[in-house]
PDB file of C-alpha atoms in Angstrom:
ATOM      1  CA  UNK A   1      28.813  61.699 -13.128  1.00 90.00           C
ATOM      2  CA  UNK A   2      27.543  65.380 -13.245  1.00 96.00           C
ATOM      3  CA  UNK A   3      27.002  67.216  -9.954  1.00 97.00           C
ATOM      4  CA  UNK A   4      23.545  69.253  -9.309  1.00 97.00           C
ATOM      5  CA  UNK A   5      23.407  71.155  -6.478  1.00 97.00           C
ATOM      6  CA  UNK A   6      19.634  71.590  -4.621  1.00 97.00           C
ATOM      7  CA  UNK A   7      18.786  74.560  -2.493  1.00 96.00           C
ATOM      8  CA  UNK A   8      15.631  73.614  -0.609  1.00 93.00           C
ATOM      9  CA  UNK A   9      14.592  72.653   3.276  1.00 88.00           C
ATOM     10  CA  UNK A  10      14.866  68.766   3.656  1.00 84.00           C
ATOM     11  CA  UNK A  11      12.775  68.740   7.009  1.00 67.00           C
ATOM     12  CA  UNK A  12      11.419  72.506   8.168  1.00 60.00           C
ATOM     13  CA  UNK A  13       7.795  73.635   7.751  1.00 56.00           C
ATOM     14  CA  UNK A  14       7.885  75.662   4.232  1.00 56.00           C
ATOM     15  CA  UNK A  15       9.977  73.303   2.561  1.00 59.00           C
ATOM     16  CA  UNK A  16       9.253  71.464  -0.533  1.00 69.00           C
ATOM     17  CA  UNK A  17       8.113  68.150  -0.291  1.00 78.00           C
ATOM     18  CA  UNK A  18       9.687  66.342  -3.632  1.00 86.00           C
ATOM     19  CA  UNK A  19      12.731  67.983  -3.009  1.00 89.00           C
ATOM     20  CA  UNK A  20      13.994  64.505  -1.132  1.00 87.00           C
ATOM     21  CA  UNK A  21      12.465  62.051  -3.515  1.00 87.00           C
ATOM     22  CA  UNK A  22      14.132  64.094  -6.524  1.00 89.00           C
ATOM     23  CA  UNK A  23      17.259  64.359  -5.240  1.00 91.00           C
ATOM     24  CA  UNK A  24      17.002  60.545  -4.099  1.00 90.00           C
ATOM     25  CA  UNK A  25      16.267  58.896  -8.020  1.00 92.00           C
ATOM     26  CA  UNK A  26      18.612  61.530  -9.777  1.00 93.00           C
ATOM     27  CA  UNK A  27      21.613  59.351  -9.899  1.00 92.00           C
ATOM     28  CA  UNK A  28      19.050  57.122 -12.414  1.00 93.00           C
ATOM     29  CA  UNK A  29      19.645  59.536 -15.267  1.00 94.00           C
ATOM     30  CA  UNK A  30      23.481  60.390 -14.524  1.00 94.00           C
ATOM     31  CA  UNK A  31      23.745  63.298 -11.826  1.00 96.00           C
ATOM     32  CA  UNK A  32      24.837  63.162  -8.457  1.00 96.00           C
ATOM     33  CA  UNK A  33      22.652  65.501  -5.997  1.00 96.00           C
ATOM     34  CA  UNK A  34      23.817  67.650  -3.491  1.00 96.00           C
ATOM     35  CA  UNK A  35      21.414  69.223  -1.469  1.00 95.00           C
ATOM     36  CA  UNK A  36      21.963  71.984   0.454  1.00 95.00           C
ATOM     37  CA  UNK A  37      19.593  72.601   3.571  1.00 93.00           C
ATOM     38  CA  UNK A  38      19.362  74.442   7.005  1.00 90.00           C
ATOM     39  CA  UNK A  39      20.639  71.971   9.735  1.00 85.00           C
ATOM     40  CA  UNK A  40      17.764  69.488  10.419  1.00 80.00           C
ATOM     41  CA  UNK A  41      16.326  69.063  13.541  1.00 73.00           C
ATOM     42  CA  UNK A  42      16.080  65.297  12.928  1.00 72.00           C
ATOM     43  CA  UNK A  43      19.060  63.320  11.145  1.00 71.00           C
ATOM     44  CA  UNK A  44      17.752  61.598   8.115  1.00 70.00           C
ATOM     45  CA  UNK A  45      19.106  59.036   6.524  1.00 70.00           C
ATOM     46  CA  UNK A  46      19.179  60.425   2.945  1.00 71.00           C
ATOM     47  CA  UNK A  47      20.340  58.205   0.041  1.00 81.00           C
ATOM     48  CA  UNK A  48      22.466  61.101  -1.128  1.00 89.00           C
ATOM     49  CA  UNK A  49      24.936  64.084  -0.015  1.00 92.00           C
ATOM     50  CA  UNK A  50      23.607  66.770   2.167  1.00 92.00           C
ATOM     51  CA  UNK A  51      25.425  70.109   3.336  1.00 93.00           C
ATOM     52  CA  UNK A  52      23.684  71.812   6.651  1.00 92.00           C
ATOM     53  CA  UNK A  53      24.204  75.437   7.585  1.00 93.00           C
ATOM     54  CA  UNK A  54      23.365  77.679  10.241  1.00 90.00           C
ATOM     55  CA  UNK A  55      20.365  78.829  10.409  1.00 84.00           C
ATOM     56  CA  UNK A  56      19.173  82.525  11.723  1.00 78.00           C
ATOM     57  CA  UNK A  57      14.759  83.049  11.927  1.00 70.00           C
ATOM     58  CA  UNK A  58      14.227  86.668  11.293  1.00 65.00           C
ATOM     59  CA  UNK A  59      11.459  86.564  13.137  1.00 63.00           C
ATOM     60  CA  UNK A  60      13.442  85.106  16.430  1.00 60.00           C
ATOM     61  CA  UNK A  61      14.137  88.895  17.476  1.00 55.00           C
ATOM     62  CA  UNK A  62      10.957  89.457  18.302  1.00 54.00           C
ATOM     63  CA  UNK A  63       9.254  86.240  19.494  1.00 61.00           C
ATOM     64  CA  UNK A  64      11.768  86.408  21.856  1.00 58.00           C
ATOM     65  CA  UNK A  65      10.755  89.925  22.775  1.00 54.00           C
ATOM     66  CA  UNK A  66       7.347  88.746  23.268  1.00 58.00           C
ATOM     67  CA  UNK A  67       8.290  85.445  24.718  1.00 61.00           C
ATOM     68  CA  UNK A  68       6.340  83.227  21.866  1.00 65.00           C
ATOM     69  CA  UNK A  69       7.667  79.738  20.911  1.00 63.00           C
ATOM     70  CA  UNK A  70      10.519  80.476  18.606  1.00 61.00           C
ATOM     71  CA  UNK A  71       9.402  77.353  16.527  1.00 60.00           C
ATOM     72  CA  UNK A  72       5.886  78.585  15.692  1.00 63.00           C
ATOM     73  CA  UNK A  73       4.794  80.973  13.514  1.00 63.00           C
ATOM     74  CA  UNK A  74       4.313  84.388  15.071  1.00 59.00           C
ATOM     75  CA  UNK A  75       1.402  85.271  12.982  1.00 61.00           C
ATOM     76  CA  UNK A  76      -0.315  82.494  14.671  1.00 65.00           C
ATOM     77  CA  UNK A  77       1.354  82.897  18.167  1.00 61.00           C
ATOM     78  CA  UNK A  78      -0.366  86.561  18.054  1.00 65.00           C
ATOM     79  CA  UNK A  79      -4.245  85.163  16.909  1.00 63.00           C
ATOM     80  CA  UNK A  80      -4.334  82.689  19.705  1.00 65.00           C
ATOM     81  CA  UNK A  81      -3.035  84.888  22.255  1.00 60.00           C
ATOM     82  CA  UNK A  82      -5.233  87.621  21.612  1.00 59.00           C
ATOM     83  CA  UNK A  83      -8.064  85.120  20.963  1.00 62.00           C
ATOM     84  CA  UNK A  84      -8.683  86.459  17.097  1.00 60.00           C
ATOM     85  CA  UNK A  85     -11.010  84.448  14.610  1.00 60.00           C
ATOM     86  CA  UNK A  86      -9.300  82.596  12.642  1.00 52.00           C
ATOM     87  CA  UNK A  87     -12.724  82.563   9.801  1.00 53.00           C
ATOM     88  CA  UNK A  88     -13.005  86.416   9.995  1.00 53.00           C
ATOM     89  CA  UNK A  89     -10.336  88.597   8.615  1.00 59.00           C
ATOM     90  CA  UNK A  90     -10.216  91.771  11.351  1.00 63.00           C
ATOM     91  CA  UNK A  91      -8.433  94.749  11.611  1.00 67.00           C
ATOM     92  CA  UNK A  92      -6.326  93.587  14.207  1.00 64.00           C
ATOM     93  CA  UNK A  93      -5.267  90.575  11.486  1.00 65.00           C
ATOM     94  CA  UNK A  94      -4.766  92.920   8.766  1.00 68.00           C
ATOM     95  CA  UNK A  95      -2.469  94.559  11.086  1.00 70.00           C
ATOM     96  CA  UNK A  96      -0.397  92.079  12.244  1.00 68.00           C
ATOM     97  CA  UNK A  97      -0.030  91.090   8.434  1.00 69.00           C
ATOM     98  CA  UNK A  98       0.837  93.792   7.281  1.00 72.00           C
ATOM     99  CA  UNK A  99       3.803  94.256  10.082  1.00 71.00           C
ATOM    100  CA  UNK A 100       4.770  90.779   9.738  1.00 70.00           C
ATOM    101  CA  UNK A 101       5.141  90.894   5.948  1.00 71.00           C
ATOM    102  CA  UNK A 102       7.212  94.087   6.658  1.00 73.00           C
ATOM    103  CA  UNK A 103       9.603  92.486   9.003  1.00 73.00           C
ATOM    104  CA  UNK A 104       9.776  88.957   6.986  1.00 74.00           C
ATOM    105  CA  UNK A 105      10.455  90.759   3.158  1.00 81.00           C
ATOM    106  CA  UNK A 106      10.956  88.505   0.965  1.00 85.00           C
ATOM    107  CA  UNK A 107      10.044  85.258   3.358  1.00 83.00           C
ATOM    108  CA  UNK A 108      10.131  84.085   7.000  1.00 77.00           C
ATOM    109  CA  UNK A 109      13.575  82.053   5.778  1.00 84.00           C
ATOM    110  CA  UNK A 110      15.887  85.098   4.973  1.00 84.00           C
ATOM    111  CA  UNK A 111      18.276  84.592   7.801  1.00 86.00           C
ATOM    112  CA  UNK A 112      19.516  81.149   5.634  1.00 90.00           C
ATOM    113  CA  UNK A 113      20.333  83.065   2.632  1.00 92.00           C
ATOM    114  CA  UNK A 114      24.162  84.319   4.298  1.00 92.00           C
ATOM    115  CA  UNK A 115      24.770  80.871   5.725  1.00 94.00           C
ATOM    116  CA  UNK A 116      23.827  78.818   2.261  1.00 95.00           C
ATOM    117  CA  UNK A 117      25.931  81.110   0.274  1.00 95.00           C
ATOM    118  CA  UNK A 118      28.748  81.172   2.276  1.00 95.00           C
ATOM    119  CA  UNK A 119      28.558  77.138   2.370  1.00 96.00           C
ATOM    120  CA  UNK A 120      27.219  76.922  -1.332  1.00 95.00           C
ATOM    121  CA  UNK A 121      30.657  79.664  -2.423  1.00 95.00           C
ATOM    122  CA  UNK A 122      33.233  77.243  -0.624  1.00 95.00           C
ATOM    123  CA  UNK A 123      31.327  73.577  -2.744  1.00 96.00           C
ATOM    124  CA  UNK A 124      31.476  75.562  -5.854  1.00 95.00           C
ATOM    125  CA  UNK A 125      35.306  76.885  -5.002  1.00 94.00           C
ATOM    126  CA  UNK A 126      36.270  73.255  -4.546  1.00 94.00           C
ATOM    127  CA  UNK A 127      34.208  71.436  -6.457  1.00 94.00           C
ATOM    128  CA  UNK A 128      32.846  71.243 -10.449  1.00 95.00           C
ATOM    129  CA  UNK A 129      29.061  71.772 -10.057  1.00 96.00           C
ATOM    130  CA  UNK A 130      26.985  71.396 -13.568  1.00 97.00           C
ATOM    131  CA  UNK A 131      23.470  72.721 -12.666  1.00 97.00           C
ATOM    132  CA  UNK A 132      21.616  74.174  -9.563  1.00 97.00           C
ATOM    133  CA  UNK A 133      18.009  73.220  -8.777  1.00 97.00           C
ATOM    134  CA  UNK A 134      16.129  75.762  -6.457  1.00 96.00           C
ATOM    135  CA  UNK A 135      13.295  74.374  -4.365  1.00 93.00           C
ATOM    136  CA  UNK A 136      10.857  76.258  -1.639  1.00 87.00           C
ATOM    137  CA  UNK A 137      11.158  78.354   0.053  1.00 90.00           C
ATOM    138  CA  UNK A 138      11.216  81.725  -1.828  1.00 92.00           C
ATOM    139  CA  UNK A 139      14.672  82.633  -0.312  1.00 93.00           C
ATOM    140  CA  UNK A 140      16.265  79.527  -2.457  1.00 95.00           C
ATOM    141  CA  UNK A 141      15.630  81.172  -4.974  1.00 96.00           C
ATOM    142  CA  UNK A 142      17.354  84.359  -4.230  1.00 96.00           C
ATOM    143  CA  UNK A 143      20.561  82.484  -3.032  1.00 96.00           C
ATOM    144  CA  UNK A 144      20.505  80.626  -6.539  1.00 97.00           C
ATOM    145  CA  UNK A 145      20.397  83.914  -8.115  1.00 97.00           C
ATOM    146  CA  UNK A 146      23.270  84.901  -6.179  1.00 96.00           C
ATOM    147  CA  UNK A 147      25.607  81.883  -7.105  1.00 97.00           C
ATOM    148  CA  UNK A 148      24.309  82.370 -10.849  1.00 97.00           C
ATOM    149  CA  UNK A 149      25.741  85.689 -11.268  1.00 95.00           C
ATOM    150  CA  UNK A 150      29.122  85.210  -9.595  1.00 95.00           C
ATOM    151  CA  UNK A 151      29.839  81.084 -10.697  1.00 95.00           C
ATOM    152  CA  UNK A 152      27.122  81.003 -14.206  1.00 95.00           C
ATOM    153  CA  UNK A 153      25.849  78.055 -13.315  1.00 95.00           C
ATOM    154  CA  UNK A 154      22.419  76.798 -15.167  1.00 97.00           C
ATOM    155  CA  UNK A 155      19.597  76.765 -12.739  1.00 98.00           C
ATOM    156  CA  UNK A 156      16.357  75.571 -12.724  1.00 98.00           C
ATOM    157  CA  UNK A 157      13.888  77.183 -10.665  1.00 97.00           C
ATOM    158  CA  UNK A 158      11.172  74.524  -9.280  1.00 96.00           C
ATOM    159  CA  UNK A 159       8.464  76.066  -8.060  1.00 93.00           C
ATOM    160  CA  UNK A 160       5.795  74.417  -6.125  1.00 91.00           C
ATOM    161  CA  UNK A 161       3.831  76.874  -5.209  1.00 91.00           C
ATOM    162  CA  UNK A 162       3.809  80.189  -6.904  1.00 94.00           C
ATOM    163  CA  UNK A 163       5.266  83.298  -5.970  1.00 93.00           C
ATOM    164  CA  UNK A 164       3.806  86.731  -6.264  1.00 93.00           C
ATOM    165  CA  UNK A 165       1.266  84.897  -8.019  1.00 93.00           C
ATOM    166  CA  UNK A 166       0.119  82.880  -4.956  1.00 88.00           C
ATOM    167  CA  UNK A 167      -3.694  82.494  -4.561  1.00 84.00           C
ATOM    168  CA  UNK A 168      -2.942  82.619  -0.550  1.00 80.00           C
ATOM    169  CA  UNK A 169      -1.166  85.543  -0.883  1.00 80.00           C
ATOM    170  CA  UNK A 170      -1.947  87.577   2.234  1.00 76.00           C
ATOM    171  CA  UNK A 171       0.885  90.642   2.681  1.00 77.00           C
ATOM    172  CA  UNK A 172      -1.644  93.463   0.551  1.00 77.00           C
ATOM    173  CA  UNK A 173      -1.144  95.187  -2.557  1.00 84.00           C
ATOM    174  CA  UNK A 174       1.923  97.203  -1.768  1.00 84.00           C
ATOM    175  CA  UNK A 175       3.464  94.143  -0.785  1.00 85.00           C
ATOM    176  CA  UNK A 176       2.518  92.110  -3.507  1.00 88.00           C
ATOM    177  CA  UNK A 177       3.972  94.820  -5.955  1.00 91.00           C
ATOM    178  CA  UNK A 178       7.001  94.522  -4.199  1.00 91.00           C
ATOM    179  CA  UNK A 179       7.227  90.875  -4.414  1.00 93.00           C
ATOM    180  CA  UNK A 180       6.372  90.780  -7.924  1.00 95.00           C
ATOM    181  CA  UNK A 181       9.384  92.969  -8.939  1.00 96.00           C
ATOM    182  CA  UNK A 182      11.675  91.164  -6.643  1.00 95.00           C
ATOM    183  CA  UNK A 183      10.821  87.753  -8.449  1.00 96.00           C
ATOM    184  CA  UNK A 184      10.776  89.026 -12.173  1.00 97.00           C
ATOM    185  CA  UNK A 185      14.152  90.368 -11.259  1.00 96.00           C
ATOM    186  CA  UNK A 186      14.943  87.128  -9.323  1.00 96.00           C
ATOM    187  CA  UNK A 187      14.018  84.671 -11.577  1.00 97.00           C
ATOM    188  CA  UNK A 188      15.455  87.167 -14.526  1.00 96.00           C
ATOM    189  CA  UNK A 189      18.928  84.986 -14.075  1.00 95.00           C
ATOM    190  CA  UNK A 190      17.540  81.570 -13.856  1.00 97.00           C
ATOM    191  CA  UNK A 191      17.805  79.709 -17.471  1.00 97.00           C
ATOM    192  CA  UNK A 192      14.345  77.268 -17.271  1.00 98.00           C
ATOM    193  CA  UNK A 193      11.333  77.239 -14.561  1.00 98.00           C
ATOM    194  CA  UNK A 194       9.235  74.259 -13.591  1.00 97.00           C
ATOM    195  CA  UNK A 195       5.837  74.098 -11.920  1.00 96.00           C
ATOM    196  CA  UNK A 196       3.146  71.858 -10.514  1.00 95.00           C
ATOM    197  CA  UNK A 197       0.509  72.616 -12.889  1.00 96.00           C
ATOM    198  CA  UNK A 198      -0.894  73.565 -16.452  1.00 97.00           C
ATOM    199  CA  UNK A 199      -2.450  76.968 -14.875  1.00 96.00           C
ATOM    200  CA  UNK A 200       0.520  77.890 -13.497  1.00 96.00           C
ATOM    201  CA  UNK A 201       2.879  77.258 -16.143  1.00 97.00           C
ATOM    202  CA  UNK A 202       1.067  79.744 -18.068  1.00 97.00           C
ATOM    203  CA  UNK A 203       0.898  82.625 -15.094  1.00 96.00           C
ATOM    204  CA  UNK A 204       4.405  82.187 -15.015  1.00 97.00           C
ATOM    205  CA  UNK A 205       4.856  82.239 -18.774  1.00 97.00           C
ATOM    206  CA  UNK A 206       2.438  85.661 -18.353  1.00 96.00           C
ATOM    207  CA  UNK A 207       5.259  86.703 -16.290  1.00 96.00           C
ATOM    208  CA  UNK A 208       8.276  86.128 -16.978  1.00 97.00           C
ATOM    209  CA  UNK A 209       8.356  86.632 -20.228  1.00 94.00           C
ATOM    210  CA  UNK A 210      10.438  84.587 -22.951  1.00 91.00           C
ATOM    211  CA  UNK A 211      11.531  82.334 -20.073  1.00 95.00           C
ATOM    212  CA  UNK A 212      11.226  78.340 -20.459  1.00 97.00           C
ATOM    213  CA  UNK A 213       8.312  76.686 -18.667  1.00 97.00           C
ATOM    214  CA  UNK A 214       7.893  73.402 -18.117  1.00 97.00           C
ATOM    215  CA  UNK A 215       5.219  71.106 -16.183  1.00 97.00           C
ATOM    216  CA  UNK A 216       6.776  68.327 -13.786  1.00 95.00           C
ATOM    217  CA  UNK A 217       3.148  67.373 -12.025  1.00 94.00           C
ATOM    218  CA  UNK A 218       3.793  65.802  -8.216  1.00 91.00           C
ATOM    219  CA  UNK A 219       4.187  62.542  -8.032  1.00 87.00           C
ATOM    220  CA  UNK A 220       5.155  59.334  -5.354  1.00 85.00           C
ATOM    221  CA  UNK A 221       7.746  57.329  -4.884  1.00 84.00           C
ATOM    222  CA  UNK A 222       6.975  53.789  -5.613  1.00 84.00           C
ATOM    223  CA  UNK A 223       9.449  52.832  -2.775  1.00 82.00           C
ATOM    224  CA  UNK A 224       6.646  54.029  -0.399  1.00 79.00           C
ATOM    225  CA  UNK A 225       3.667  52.517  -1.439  1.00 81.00           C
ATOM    226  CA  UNK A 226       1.449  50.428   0.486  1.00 77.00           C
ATOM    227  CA  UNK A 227       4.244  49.999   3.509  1.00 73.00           C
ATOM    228  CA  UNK A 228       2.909  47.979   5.139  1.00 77.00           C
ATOM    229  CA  UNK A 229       0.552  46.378   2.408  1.00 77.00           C
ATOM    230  CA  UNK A 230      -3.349  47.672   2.971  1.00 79.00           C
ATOM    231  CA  UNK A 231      -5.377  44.412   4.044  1.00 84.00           C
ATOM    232  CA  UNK A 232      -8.005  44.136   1.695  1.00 85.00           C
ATOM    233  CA  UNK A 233     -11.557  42.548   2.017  1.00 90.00           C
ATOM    234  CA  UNK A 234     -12.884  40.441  -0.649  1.00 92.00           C
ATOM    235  CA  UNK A 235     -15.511  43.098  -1.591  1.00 88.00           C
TER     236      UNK A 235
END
C-alpha cells in the first residue's frame, strides 16, 4: 500500500478540521496515512499512524513577558485587558495588529516548522513515502515545501481557508504583500492545490498561475451521524 504523509494539527485551535476524517477513510482507495502533528494535548484514538513533535509558540516569549495565558491568543489577551471593543476597529487594535503580524510572519505556528522537519527528514530517510498532503495551518505548507525540494515528493496543498487571499485578513497592506509573495513562492513547488469552494478555486487559479486546482467541498463522516439517533416526533 502507498504511504501519504499529512502535515496538519490533529487537535490545536487553527487546525484543519477534515484533516482526521481524510486521513481516517484513505486506506479505502489504497494509501496508508501518516499524519504528522504537534504533540496533542489530548491522546486520540486515531484509526491511523500519527508522529508528534515538539512544539515551540512564537508568541510564548512575550505572553510570558506580559504574564498572559500562554494558551490564548495574545491578540485577544491584549483587547480584554485593556477593555478594547471588540465591534470597533481602534487605533490601539490596529496597533497591536500590526505588531503582532510582525512578530508572528508567516503564522502564529512557526515554531513547529524545525520540529516537523526534523521528524518529517528522519520518516522520509527510513521510509518510502509516495505523496505529501499539506493541511492548515499556513506553516504546513512551508514545511511541505521544504521536504519537496530536498526528497521531490508530489504534494498536494489542501487549503481550507485561503491564504493571502483571506477575506479575514487583518495584518494591512504591507503585510498582505508580503504574504502574497511568500505563498506564490510557497506554493510555486507544490504539484496540485485543492480548496473548499468554486470561488476560491478560481482566486487561486488567478494566482498561481498554470497550477492544478481542484474543488474537494467539506463534507461528514457518515460514522458520526445521528450518535445517538435524534428522537423524532410524529409531526
Amino acid at each position: 500500500m502507498k504511504k501519504v504523509l499529512i502535515i496538519g494539527y490533529i487537535s490545536r485551535p487553527g487546525g484543519s478540521y477534515r484533516l482526521a476524517p481524510l486521513a481516517k477513510y484513505l486506506h479505502e482507495f489504497g494509501w496508508q496515512p501518516i499524519v504528522l502533528t504537534p504533540q496533542l494535548h489530548e491522546k486520540l484514538e486515531p484509526q491511523f499512524r500519527v508522529i508528534e513533535t515538539n512544539y515551540r509558540d512564537a508568541l510564548g516569549f512575550w505572553k510570558k513577558l506580559i504574564r498572559f495565558n500562554p494558551d490564548e491568543l495574545l491578540k485577544e489577551q491584549v483587547k480584554e485587558r485593556f477593555g478594547i471593543n471588540y465591534d470597533k476597529k481602534s487605533v490601539i487594535d490596529h496597533t497591536i495588529s500590526f505588531l503582532v503580524g510582525i512578530v508572528s510572519y508567516p503564522d502564529y505556528e512557526r515554531g513547529w516548522k524545525s520540529f516537523a522537519i526534523k521528524a518529517s527528514s528522519e520518516l522520509l530517510q527510513n521510509e518510502r513515502i509516495d505523496a505529501m498532503i499539506s493541511c492548515r495551518p499556513v506553516t504546513s505548507a512551508i514545511i511541505a515545501a521544504k521536504l519537496k525540494e530536498r526528497y521531490d515528493i508530489p504534494w498536494l496543498a489542501d487549503y481550507t481557508d485561503l491564504w493571502s487571499q483571506n477575506s479575514g485578513y487583518e495584518y494591512g497592506p504591507l503585510r498582505e504583500l508580503l504574504d502574497r509573495r511568500l505563498e506564490i513562492k510557497t506554493l510555486s513547488k507544490a504539484d496540485a492545490m485543492v480548496t473548499i469552494s468554486h470561488p476560491w478555486v478560481e482566486k487561486l487559479r488567478e494566482l498561481h498561475q498554470g497550477k492544478p486546482v481542484y474543488l474537494i467541498t467539506h463534507g461528514f463522516d457518515p460514522e458520526e451521524v445521528n450518535k445517538p439517533p435524534a428522537k423524532l416526533t410524529a409531526k
